PDB file of C-alpha atoms in Angstrom:
ATOM      1  CA  MET A   1     -49.248  23.977 -33.060  1.00  0.00           C
ATOM      2  CA  LYS A   2     -49.720  20.926 -35.086  1.00  0.00           C
ATOM      3  CA  ALA A   3     -46.686  19.628 -34.006  1.00  0.00           C
ATOM      4  CA  ILE A   4     -47.494  20.522 -30.484  1.00  0.00           C
ATOM      5  CA  HIS A   5     -51.125  18.819 -31.016  1.00  0.00           C
ATOM      6  CA  SER A   6     -49.522  15.563 -32.135  1.00  0.00           C
ATOM      7  CA  ALA A   7     -47.241  15.348 -29.349  1.00  0.00           C
ATOM      8  CA  ARG A   8     -50.126  15.756 -26.694  1.00  0.00           C
ATOM      9  CA  THR A   9     -51.947  12.961 -28.734  1.00  0.00           C
ATOM     10  CA  GLY A  10     -48.851  10.743 -28.560  1.00  0.00           C
ATOM     11  CA  GLY A  11     -48.856  11.169 -24.817  1.00  0.00           C
ATOM     12  CA  GLY A  12     -52.391  10.144 -24.433  1.00  0.00           C
ATOM     13  CA  ALA A  13     -51.591   6.977 -26.169  1.00  0.00           C
ATOM     14  CA  SER A  14     -48.680   6.412 -23.824  1.00  0.00           C
ATOM     15  CA  SER A  15     -50.739   6.673 -20.778  1.00  0.00           C
ATOM     16  CA  ASN A  16     -53.200   4.225 -22.440  1.00  0.00           C
ATOM     17  CA  SER A  17     -50.679   1.739 -23.120  1.00  0.00           C
ATOM     18  CA  HIS A  18     -49.474   2.037 -19.314  1.00  0.00           C
ATOM     19  CA  GLY A  19     -53.127   1.612 -18.097  1.00  0.00           C
ATOM     20  CA  ALA A  20     -53.213  -1.507 -20.543  1.00  0.00           C
ATOM     21  CA  ARG A  21     -50.280  -2.923 -18.651  1.00  0.00           C
ATOM     22  CA  LYS A  22     -51.162  -1.982 -15.416  1.00  0.00           C
ATOM     23  CA  ALA A  23     -54.730  -3.549 -15.709  1.00  0.00           C
ATOM     24  CA  ALA A  24     -53.078  -6.660 -16.870  1.00  0.00           C
ATOM     25  CA  SER A  25     -50.788  -6.880 -13.988  1.00  0.00           C
ATOM     26  CA  SER A  26     -53.365  -6.382 -11.660  1.00  0.00           C
ATOM     27  CA  SER A  27     -55.187  -9.714 -12.529  1.00  0.00           C
ATOM     28  CA  PRO A  28     -51.849 -11.629 -12.858  1.00  0.00           C
ATOM     29  CA  LEU A  29     -53.695 -15.300 -12.721  1.00  0.00           C
ATOM     30  CA  SER A  30     -56.404 -14.277 -15.251  1.00  0.00           C
ATOM     31  CA  TYR A  31     -55.147 -15.537 -18.827  1.00  0.00           C
ATOM     32  CA  ALA A  32     -58.547 -15.115 -21.030  1.00  0.00           C
ATOM     33  CA  ALA A  33     -57.656 -11.520 -22.126  1.00  0.00           C
ATOM     34  CA  THR A  34     -54.117 -12.160 -22.763  1.00  0.00           C
ATOM     35  CA  ALA A  35     -54.155 -12.055 -26.327  1.00  0.00           C
ATOM     36  CA  ALA A  36     -56.392  -9.055 -26.418  1.00  0.00           C
ATOM     37  CA  THR A  37     -54.392  -7.024 -23.981  1.00  0.00           C
ATOM     38  CA  LYS A  38     -51.027  -7.819 -26.046  1.00  0.00           C
ATOM     39  CA  LYS A  39     -52.758  -6.547 -29.224  1.00  0.00           C
ATOM     40  CA  ALA A  40     -54.176  -3.581 -27.468  1.00  0.00           C
ATOM     41  CA  THR A  41     -50.787  -2.938 -25.905  1.00  0.00           C
ATOM     42  CA  ALA A  42     -49.093  -3.342 -29.465  1.00  0.00           C
ATOM     43  CA  ALA A  43     -51.565  -1.044 -31.457  1.00  0.00           C
ATOM     44  CA  ALA A  44     -51.350   1.694 -28.388  1.00  0.00           C
ATOM     45  CA  MET A  45     -47.742   1.720 -28.934  1.00  0.00           C
ATOM     46  CA  ALA A  46     -47.826   1.805 -33.029  1.00  0.00           C
ATOM     47  CA  ALA A  47     -50.049   5.052 -32.145  1.00  0.00           C
ATOM     48  CA  THR A  48     -47.675   6.506 -30.044  1.00  0.00           C
ATOM     49  CA  SER A  49     -44.607   6.007 -32.499  1.00  0.00           C
ATOM     50  CA  ALA A  50     -46.953   7.413 -35.412  1.00  0.00           C
ATOM     51  CA  SER A  51     -47.868  10.500 -33.595  1.00  0.00           C
ATOM     52  CA  GLY A  52     -44.410  11.219 -32.076  1.00  0.00           C
ATOM     53  CA  GLY A  53     -42.842  11.153 -35.856  1.00  0.00           C
ATOM     54  CA  ALA A  54     -44.626  15.037 -35.779  1.00  0.00           C
ATOM     55  CA  GLY A  55     -42.619  16.212 -33.319  1.00  0.00           C
ATOM     56  CA  GLU A  56     -39.426  18.593 -33.748  1.00  0.00           C
ATOM     57  CA  ASN A  57     -36.838  17.093 -35.711  1.00  0.00           C
ATOM     58  CA  GLY A  58     -38.512  13.523 -35.272  1.00  0.00           C
ATOM     59  CA  THR A  59     -37.054  13.379 -31.570  1.00  0.00           C
ATOM     60  CA  ALA A  60     -40.749  12.183 -30.199  1.00  0.00           C
ATOM     61  CA  GLY A  61     -40.766   9.714 -32.919  1.00  0.00           C
ATOM     62  CA  ARG A  62     -37.445   8.117 -32.140  1.00  0.00           C
ATOM     63  CA  LYS A  63     -38.593   7.836 -28.737  1.00  0.00           C
ATOM     64  CA  GLY A  64     -41.762   6.493 -29.224  1.00  0.00           C
ATOM     65  CA  SER A  65     -40.300   3.681 -31.624  1.00  0.00           C
ATOM     66  CA  SER A  66     -37.572   2.913 -29.239  1.00  0.00           C
ATOM     67  CA  ARG A  67     -40.171   1.672 -26.589  1.00  0.00           C
ATOM     68  CA  GLN A  68     -41.554  -2.019 -27.079  1.00  0.00           C
ATOM     69  CA  ALA A  69     -44.817  -3.409 -25.758  1.00  0.00           C
ATOM     70  CA  SER A  70     -44.050  -6.429 -23.264  1.00  0.00           C
ATOM     71  CA  PRO A  71     -46.463  -9.078 -22.678  1.00  0.00           C
ATOM     72  CA  PRO A  72     -48.097  -9.237 -19.037  1.00  0.00           C
ATOM     73  CA  LEU A  73     -45.587 -11.508 -17.141  1.00  0.00           C
ATOM     74  CA  MET A  74     -47.519 -14.271 -15.440  1.00  0.00           C
ATOM     75  CA  PRO A  75     -46.344 -15.693 -12.009  1.00  0.00           C
ATOM     76  CA  LEU A  76     -45.892 -19.357 -13.192  1.00  0.00           C
ATOM     77  CA  THR A  77     -42.521 -19.059 -12.270  1.00  0.00           C
ATOM     78  CA  SER A  78     -43.203 -18.475  -8.405  1.00  0.00           C
ATOM     79  CA  LEU A  79     -45.929 -21.473  -8.589  1.00  0.00           C
ATOM     80  CA  VAL A  80     -43.050 -24.221  -9.391  1.00  0.00           C
ATOM     81  CA  GLY A  81     -43.764 -26.806  -7.077  1.00  0.00           C
ATOM     82  CA  ALA A  82     -47.234 -25.874  -6.293  1.00  0.00           C
ATOM     83  CA  ARG A  83     -50.550 -27.889  -7.041  1.00  0.00           C
ATOM     84  CA  ILE A  84     -52.925 -25.921  -9.481  1.00  0.00           C
ATOM     85  CA  ARG A  85     -55.673 -26.522 -11.449  1.00  0.00           C
ATOM     86  CA  ILE A  86     -55.726 -24.686 -14.940  1.00  0.00           C
ATOM     87  CA  THR A  87     -58.395 -24.032 -17.101  1.00  0.00           C
ATOM     88  CA  LEU A  88     -58.145 -24.016 -20.890  1.00  0.00           C
ATOM     89  CA  THR A  89     -59.542 -21.474 -23.019  1.00  0.00           C
ATOM     90  CA  SER A  90     -60.986 -24.708 -25.376  1.00  0.00           C
ATOM     91  CA  GLY A  91     -62.890 -25.876 -22.167  1.00  0.00           C
ATOM     92  CA  GLY A  92     -61.499 -28.648 -19.448  1.00  0.00           C
ATOM     93  CA  ASP A  93     -59.427 -28.302 -16.480  1.00  0.00           C
ATOM     94  CA  ILE A  94     -55.894 -30.027 -15.925  1.00  0.00           C
ATOM     95  CA  GLU A  95     -54.621 -30.453 -12.507  1.00  0.00           C
ATOM     96  CA  GLY A  96     -51.358 -31.241 -11.345  1.00  0.00           C
ATOM     97  CA  LEU A  97     -47.920 -30.213  -9.515  1.00  0.00           C
ATOM     98  CA  VAL A  98     -46.120 -27.476 -11.372  1.00  0.00           C
ATOM     99  CA  TYR A  99     -42.802 -29.129 -12.423  1.00  0.00           C
ATOM    100  CA  THR A 100     -41.447 -25.953 -14.505  1.00  0.00           C
ATOM    101  CA  TYR A 101     -42.348 -23.250 -16.778  1.00  0.00           C
ATOM    102  CA  ASP A 102     -40.343 -22.121 -19.663  1.00  0.00           C
ATOM    103  CA  VAL A 103     -40.676 -18.025 -20.003  1.00  0.00           C
ATOM    104  CA  TYR A 104     -39.199 -18.215 -23.486  1.00  0.00           C
ATOM    105  CA  SER A 105     -41.381 -20.514 -25.111  1.00  0.00           C
ATOM    106  CA  GLY A 106     -44.367 -19.642 -22.652  1.00  0.00           C
ATOM    107  CA  VAL A 107     -44.958 -23.680 -21.932  1.00  0.00           C
ATOM    108  CA  VAL A 108     -45.792 -25.165 -18.525  1.00  0.00           C
ATOM    109  CA  ALA A 109     -45.254 -28.423 -17.193  1.00  0.00           C
ATOM    110  CA  LEU A 110     -47.596 -30.306 -14.845  1.00  0.00           C
ATOM    111  CA  VAL A 111     -47.196 -33.532 -13.211  1.00  0.00           C
ATOM    112  CA  SER A 112     -50.240 -35.450 -12.065  1.00  0.00           C
ATOM    113  CA  SER A 113     -50.508 -39.103 -10.963  1.00  0.00           C
ATOM    114  CA  LEU A 114     -51.845 -41.770 -12.838  1.00  0.00           C
ATOM    115  CA  THR A 115     -55.531 -42.600 -11.992  1.00  0.00           C
ATOM    116  CA  SER A 116     -57.810 -45.581 -13.029  1.00  0.00           C
ATOM    117  CA  ASP A 117     -59.835 -43.175 -15.432  1.00  0.00           C
ATOM    118  CA  ASP A 118     -56.662 -42.818 -17.615  1.00  0.00           C
ATOM    119  CA  LEU A 119     -56.091 -46.389 -18.057  1.00  0.00           C
ATOM    120  CA  PRO A 120     -58.026 -46.746 -21.073  1.00  0.00           C
ATOM    121  CA  ASP A 121     -56.466 -43.973 -23.100  1.00  0.00           C
ATOM    122  CA  LEU A 122     -52.952 -45.062 -22.183  1.00  0.00           C
ATOM    123  CA  GLN A 123     -53.645 -48.691 -23.021  1.00  0.00           C
ATOM    124  CA  ASN A 124     -54.686 -47.929 -26.434  1.00  0.00           C
ATOM    125  CA  ALA A 125     -51.748 -45.672 -26.938  1.00  0.00           C
ATOM    126  CA  ALA A 126     -48.902 -47.867 -25.559  1.00  0.00           C
ATOM    127  CA  GLY A 127     -51.074 -51.494 -26.136  1.00  0.00           C
ATOM    128  CA  SER A 128     -50.184 -52.445 -22.543  1.00  0.00           C
ATOM    129  CA  SER A 129     -51.827 -51.712 -19.447  1.00  0.00           C
ATOM    130  CA  PRO A 130     -49.767 -49.603 -16.823  1.00  0.00           C
ATOM    131  CA  SER A 131     -50.222 -50.393 -13.387  1.00  0.00           C
ATOM    132  CA  VAL A 132     -51.468 -47.937 -10.936  1.00  0.00           C
ATOM    133  CA  GLY A 133     -50.564 -48.276  -7.183  1.00  0.00           C
ATOM    134  CA  GLY A 134     -48.041 -50.364  -5.549  1.00  0.00           C
ATOM    135  CA  GLY A 135     -44.235 -50.611  -6.890  1.00  0.00           C
ATOM    136  CA  ARG A 136     -43.153 -47.557  -8.849  1.00  0.00           C
ATOM    137  CA  GLN A 137     -46.036 -44.598  -9.086  1.00  0.00           C
ATOM    138  CA  ARG A 138     -46.566 -43.765 -12.224  1.00  0.00           C
ATOM    139  CA  ALA A 139     -47.215 -40.100 -13.620  1.00  0.00           C
ATOM    140  CA  GLN A 140     -48.146 -38.312 -16.652  1.00  0.00           C
ATOM    141  CA  ILE A 141     -46.894 -34.600 -17.936  1.00  0.00           C
ATOM    142  CA  HIS A 142     -48.975 -31.966 -19.543  1.00  0.00           C
ATOM    143  CA  LEU A 143     -47.131 -29.351 -21.365  1.00  0.00           C
ATOM    144  CA  VAL A 144     -49.597 -26.190 -22.047  1.00  0.00           C
ATOM    145  CA  LYS A 145     -49.181 -23.147 -23.679  1.00  0.00           C
ATOM    146  CA  ALA A 146     -49.372 -20.343 -21.607  1.00  0.00           C
ATOM    147  CA  ALA A 147     -51.441 -18.515 -24.329  1.00  0.00           C
ATOM    148  CA  ASN A 148     -54.238 -21.417 -23.959  1.00  0.00           C
ATOM    149  CA  ILE A 149     -54.868 -20.567 -20.279  1.00  0.00           C
ATOM    150  CA  LYS A 150     -57.974 -18.971 -19.394  1.00  0.00           C
ATOM    151  CA  ALA A 151     -57.615 -19.064 -15.484  1.00  0.00           C
ATOM    152  CA  VAL A 152     -55.278 -20.601 -12.684  1.00  0.00           C
ATOM    153  CA  GLU A 153     -56.270 -21.704  -9.197  1.00  0.00           C
ATOM    154  CA  VAL A 154     -54.080 -22.638  -6.893  1.00  0.00           C
ATOM    155  CA  LEU A 155     -55.045 -25.520  -5.050  1.00  0.00           C
ATOM    156  CA  ALA A 156     -51.775 -26.131  -2.371  1.00  0.00           C
ATOM    157  CA  THR A 157     -48.807 -23.970  -2.363  1.00  0.00           C
ATOM    158  CA  LYS A 158     -45.196 -25.176  -2.303  1.00  0.00           C
ATOM    159  CA  ALA A 159     -44.985 -25.436   1.228  1.00  0.00           C
ATOM    160  CA  ASP A 160     -48.238 -27.591   1.687  1.00  0.00           C
ATOM    161  CA  VAL A 161     -46.718 -29.971  -0.856  1.00  0.00           C
ATOM    162  CA  ALA A 162     -43.564 -30.208   0.657  1.00  0.00           C
ATOM    163  CA  ASN A 163     -45.283 -30.853   4.089  1.00  0.00           C
ATOM    164  CA  GLY A 164     -47.153 -33.936   2.573  1.00  0.00           C
ATOM    165  CA  ALA A 165     -50.677 -33.085   2.855  1.00  0.00           C
ATOM    166  CA  LYS A 166     -53.199 -35.737   2.331  1.00  0.00           C
ATOM    167  CA  GLU A 167     -54.305 -34.550  -0.824  1.00  0.00           C
ATOM    168  CA  ASP A 168     -50.516 -33.875  -2.195  1.00  0.00           C
ATOM    169  CA  ALA A 169     -49.386 -37.327  -1.578  1.00  0.00           C
ATOM    170  CA  PHE A 170     -48.187 -37.521  -5.194  1.00  0.00           C
ATOM    171  CA  ALA A 171     -44.612 -35.981  -4.759  1.00  0.00           C
ATOM    172  CA  MET A 172     -42.622 -33.970  -7.266  1.00  0.00           C
ATOM    173  CA  PRO A 173     -40.703 -36.528  -9.632  1.00  0.00           C
ATOM    174  CA  GLU A 174     -37.203 -37.124  -8.465  1.00  0.00           C
ATOM    175  CA  VAL A 175     -34.396 -35.912 -10.881  1.00  0.00           C
ATOM    176  CA  ARG A 176     -31.637 -38.319 -10.483  1.00  0.00           C
ATOM    177  CA  VAL A 177     -27.765 -37.951 -11.128  1.00  0.00           C
ATOM    178  CA  VAL A 178     -26.819 -39.090 -14.679  1.00  0.00           C
ATOM    179  CA  ASP A 179     -24.355 -41.996 -14.460  1.00  0.00           C
ATOM    180  CA  THR A 180     -21.730 -40.741 -16.618  1.00  0.00           C
ATOM    181  CA  SER A 181     -20.073 -44.273 -16.989  1.00  0.00           C
ATOM    182  CA  VAL A 182     -23.408 -45.512 -18.580  1.00  0.00           C
ATOM    183  CA  VAL A 183     -23.301 -42.827 -20.999  1.00  0.00           C
ATOM    184  CA  GLU A 184     -19.795 -43.190 -22.035  1.00  0.00           C
ATOM    185  CA  ALA A 185     -20.406 -46.848 -22.646  1.00  0.00           C
ATOM    186  CA  ARG A 186     -23.500 -46.213 -24.592  1.00  0.00           C
ATOM    187  CA  LYS A 187     -21.228 -43.564 -26.984  1.00  0.00           C
ATOM    188  CA  GLN A 188     -18.308 -46.194 -27.276  1.00  0.00           C
ATOM    189  CA  ARG A 189     -20.995 -49.010 -28.337  1.00  0.00           C
ATOM    190  CA  ALA A 190     -22.584 -46.310 -30.886  1.00  0.00           C
ATOM    191  CA  LEU A 191     -18.804 -45.492 -32.136  1.00  0.00           C
ATOM    192  CA  ILE A 192     -18.030 -49.181 -32.688  1.00  0.00           C
ATOM    193  CA  GLN A 193     -21.125 -49.600 -34.646  1.00  0.00           C
ATOM    194  CA  ALA A 194     -20.427 -46.630 -36.808  1.00  0.00           C
ATOM    195  CA  GLN A 195     -17.037 -48.162 -37.522  1.00  0.00           C
ATOM    196  CA  GLU A 196     -18.490 -51.272 -38.598  1.00  0.00           C
ATOM    197  CA  ARG A 197     -20.930 -49.994 -40.730  1.00  0.00           C
ATOM    198  CA  ALA A 198     -18.426 -47.646 -42.489  1.00  0.00           C
ATOM    199  CA  GLN A 199     -16.067 -50.895 -42.877  1.00  0.00           C
ATOM    200  CA  ARG A 200     -19.011 -52.036 -44.866  1.00  0.00           C
ATOM    201  CA  ILE A 201     -18.735 -49.452 -47.511  1.00  0.00           C
ATOM    202  CA  GLY A 202     -16.246 -49.635 -50.233  1.00  0.00           C
ATOM    203  CA  VAL A 203     -13.973 -46.572 -51.305  1.00  0.00           C
ATOM    204  CA  GLY A 204     -13.626 -46.045 -55.000  1.00  0.00           C
ATOM    205  CA  VAL A 205     -15.543 -49.159 -55.739  1.00  0.00           C
ATOM    206  CA  SER A 206     -18.566 -49.128 -58.314  1.00  0.00           C
ATOM    207  CA  ASP A 207     -22.374 -49.350 -57.401  1.00  0.00           C
ATOM    208  CA  LYS A 208     -22.328 -52.970 -58.686  1.00  0.00           C
ATOM    209  CA  ALA A 209     -19.366 -53.876 -56.556  1.00  0.00           C
ATOM    210  CA  GLN A 210     -21.173 -52.571 -53.461  1.00  0.00           C
ATOM    211  CA  THR A 211     -24.589 -54.367 -54.384  1.00  0.00           C
ATOM    212  CA  ILE A 212     -22.366 -57.725 -54.629  1.00  0.00           C
ATOM    213  CA  PHE A 213     -20.873 -57.022 -51.143  1.00  0.00           C
ATOM    214  CA  GLU A 214     -23.985 -56.421 -49.441  1.00  0.00           C
ATOM    215  CA  ALA A 215     -25.761 -59.749 -51.160  1.00  0.00           C
ATOM    216  CA  LEU A 216     -22.563 -61.987 -50.082  1.00  0.00           C
ATOM    217  CA  SER A 217     -22.658 -60.397 -46.330  1.00  0.00           C
ATOM    218  CA  ARG A 218     -25.996 -61.344 -45.793  1.00  0.00           C
ATOM    219  CA  THR A 219     -24.749 -64.676 -45.641  1.00  0.00           C
ATOM    220  CA  LEU A 220     -21.138 -64.930 -45.422  1.00  0.00           C
ATOM    221  CA  PRO A 221     -18.615 -62.498 -43.345  1.00  0.00           C
ATOM    222  CA  CYS A 222     -17.133 -59.965 -45.638  1.00  0.00           C
ATOM    223  CA  ARG A 223     -15.002 -56.920 -45.429  1.00  0.00           C
ATOM    224  CA  TRP A 224     -13.053 -54.873 -47.949  1.00  0.00           C
ATOM    225  CA  SER A 225      -9.220 -54.810 -48.929  1.00  0.00           C
ATOM    226  CA  ARG A 226      -9.084 -51.811 -50.993  1.00  0.00           C
ATOM    227  CA  ASP A 227     -11.341 -52.751 -53.899  1.00  0.00           C
ATOM    228  CA  SER A 228     -11.154 -56.542 -53.293  1.00  0.00           C
ATOM    229  CA  ILE A 229     -14.020 -58.393 -51.234  1.00  0.00           C
ATOM    230  CA  ILE A 230     -12.499 -60.680 -48.639  1.00  0.00           C
ATOM    231  CA  VAL A 231     -14.905 -63.486 -47.603  1.00  0.00           C
ATOM    232  CA  LEU A 232     -14.331 -65.699 -44.390  1.00  0.00           C
ATOM    233  CA  ASP A 233     -10.771 -64.394 -44.779  1.00  0.00           C
ATOM    234  CA  GLU A 234      -9.931 -67.173 -47.089  1.00  0.00           C
ATOM    235  CA  VAL A 235     -11.291 -66.176 -50.396  1.00  0.00           C
ATOM    236  CA  SER A 236     -10.615 -62.789 -52.092  1.00  0.00           C
ATOM    237  CA  ILE A 237     -13.119 -61.685 -54.969  1.00  0.00           C
ATOM    238  CA  GLU A 238     -11.143 -59.132 -57.071  1.00  0.00           C
ATOM    239  CA  PRO A 239     -12.814 -56.796 -59.958  1.00  0.00           C
ATOM    240  CA  PRO A 240     -14.572 -57.339 -61.904  1.00  0.00           C
ATOM    241  CA  TYR A 241     -16.236 -59.649 -59.287  1.00  0.00           C
ATOM    242  CA  SER A 242     -16.972 -62.572 -61.678  1.00  0.00           C
ATOM    243  CA  VAL A 243     -16.952 -66.030 -60.392  1.00  0.00           C
ATOM    244  CA  ASP A 244     -13.361 -66.487 -62.410  1.00  0.00           C
ATOM    245  CA  SER A 245     -11.947 -63.637 -60.043  1.00  0.00           C
ATOM    246  CA  CYS A 246     -12.298 -65.440 -56.979  1.00  0.00           C
ATOM    247  CA  ARG A 247      -9.007 -66.870 -55.510  1.00  0.00           C
ATOM    248  CA  GLU A 248      -7.933 -68.545 -52.221  1.00  0.00           C
ATOM    249  CA  LEU A 249      -5.822 -66.682 -50.004  1.00  0.00           C
ATOM    250  CA  GLN A 250      -4.991 -69.787 -47.839  1.00  0.00           C
ATOM    251  CA  PRO A 251      -3.830 -73.055 -49.468  1.00  0.00           C
ATOM    252  CA  ALA A 252      -6.505 -76.060 -49.332  1.00  0.00           C
ATOM    253  CA  SER A 253      -9.224 -73.785 -48.425  1.00  0.00           C
ATOM    254  CA  PHE A 254     -12.651 -75.410 -48.684  1.00  0.00           C
ATOM    255  CA  SER A 255     -14.350 -71.961 -48.884  1.00  0.00           C
ATOM    256  CA  LEU A 256     -13.622 -71.561 -52.142  1.00  0.00           C
ATOM    257  CA  GLN A 257     -16.325 -73.326 -54.193  1.00  0.00           C
ATOM    258  CA  ARG A 258     -18.989 -72.235 -51.578  1.00  0.00           C
ATOM    259  CA  VAL A 259     -18.081 -68.761 -52.280  1.00  0.00           C
ATOM    260  CA  LYS A 260     -18.315 -69.140 -55.951  1.00  0.00           C
ATOM    261  CA  LYS A 261     -21.600 -70.904 -55.647  1.00  0.00           C
ATOM    262  CA  VAL A 262     -23.078 -68.266 -53.550  1.00  0.00           C
ATOM    263  CA  LEU A 263     -21.509 -65.568 -55.873  1.00  0.00           C
ATOM    264  CA  GLN A 264     -23.034 -67.395 -59.020  1.00  0.00           C
ATOM    265  CA  GLY A 265     -26.332 -67.454 -57.430  1.00  0.00           C
ATOM    266  CA  GLU A 266     -26.262 -63.626 -56.454  1.00  0.00           C
ATOM    267  CA  LEU A 267     -24.836 -62.465 -59.853  1.00  0.00           C
ATOM    268  CA  SER A 268     -28.000 -64.291 -61.647  1.00  0.00           C
ATOM    269  CA  ARG A 269     -30.303 -62.709 -59.373  1.00  0.00           C
ATOM    270  CA  MET A 270     -28.948 -59.187 -60.074  1.00  0.00           C
ATOM    271  CA  ASP A 271     -29.375 -60.206 -64.014  1.00  0.00           C
ATOM    272  CA  ARG A 272     -32.780 -61.055 -63.769  1.00  0.00           C
ATOM    273  CA  VAL A 273     -33.609 -58.147 -61.883  1.00  0.00           C
ATOM    274  CA  ALA A 274     -32.090 -55.836 -64.354  1.00  0.00           C
ATOM    275  CA  ALA A 275     -33.752 -57.747 -67.289  1.00  0.00           C
ATOM    276  CA  SER A 276     -36.823 -57.195 -65.697  1.00  0.00           C
ATOM    277  CA  ALA A 277     -36.094 -53.445 -65.271  1.00  0.00           C
TER     278      ALA A 277
END
């Protein structure tokens, strides 16, 4: 008898959760009670699972635990392209065109035209005054979590916006085709820059040798040749990277004395830094 009574109690909880979902779906554009409804539905389903555990061989419990409470579905996906006004739970309204709605993250993107009232805020943020009217029309994008929405008012349907009503003069931004050649050129430039940075790093050299290379490369073009530093393609600095380690790669080169002078100055500076530390 206790098991039968528990099963009946579980059925009542299931009926309550069904009523909660039905009540939520009857007012699809009301977001004020979304969080409360989700909590109530989860609590009802938890009660169903708990009471179902007293059923014969736990069959009712397994049935109750397999059911999951789903949040109320908000019809924001059907409003893409429409102009709406959103009332936030924290107060304030946001008006614009529904650009998209991500059902997984619960974020809606609204696009609205830039007005003169928005100029001071944007000027303080960007340090410049964007133009309004004439030339390219500027827009601002609002990303709003559905959980923070209290109510939604449809000001113009997607058809009204497409027909170009006066109050909907701001059109949806055009999604342009990506020029793959530009992307490929940017990738090639990035690869070349990465290779140049990699060539500036010596392989199997000491930290002192790398420091000397970085110091010399600030004023003279340098590259690595195994563990030797090649400067101006005319002078080689070999370990231990002292002034006496400099040698000419080409006869009658006038760069040897210049490289020795710069290297001596960098070594002296490194010694002073090490002494002060």
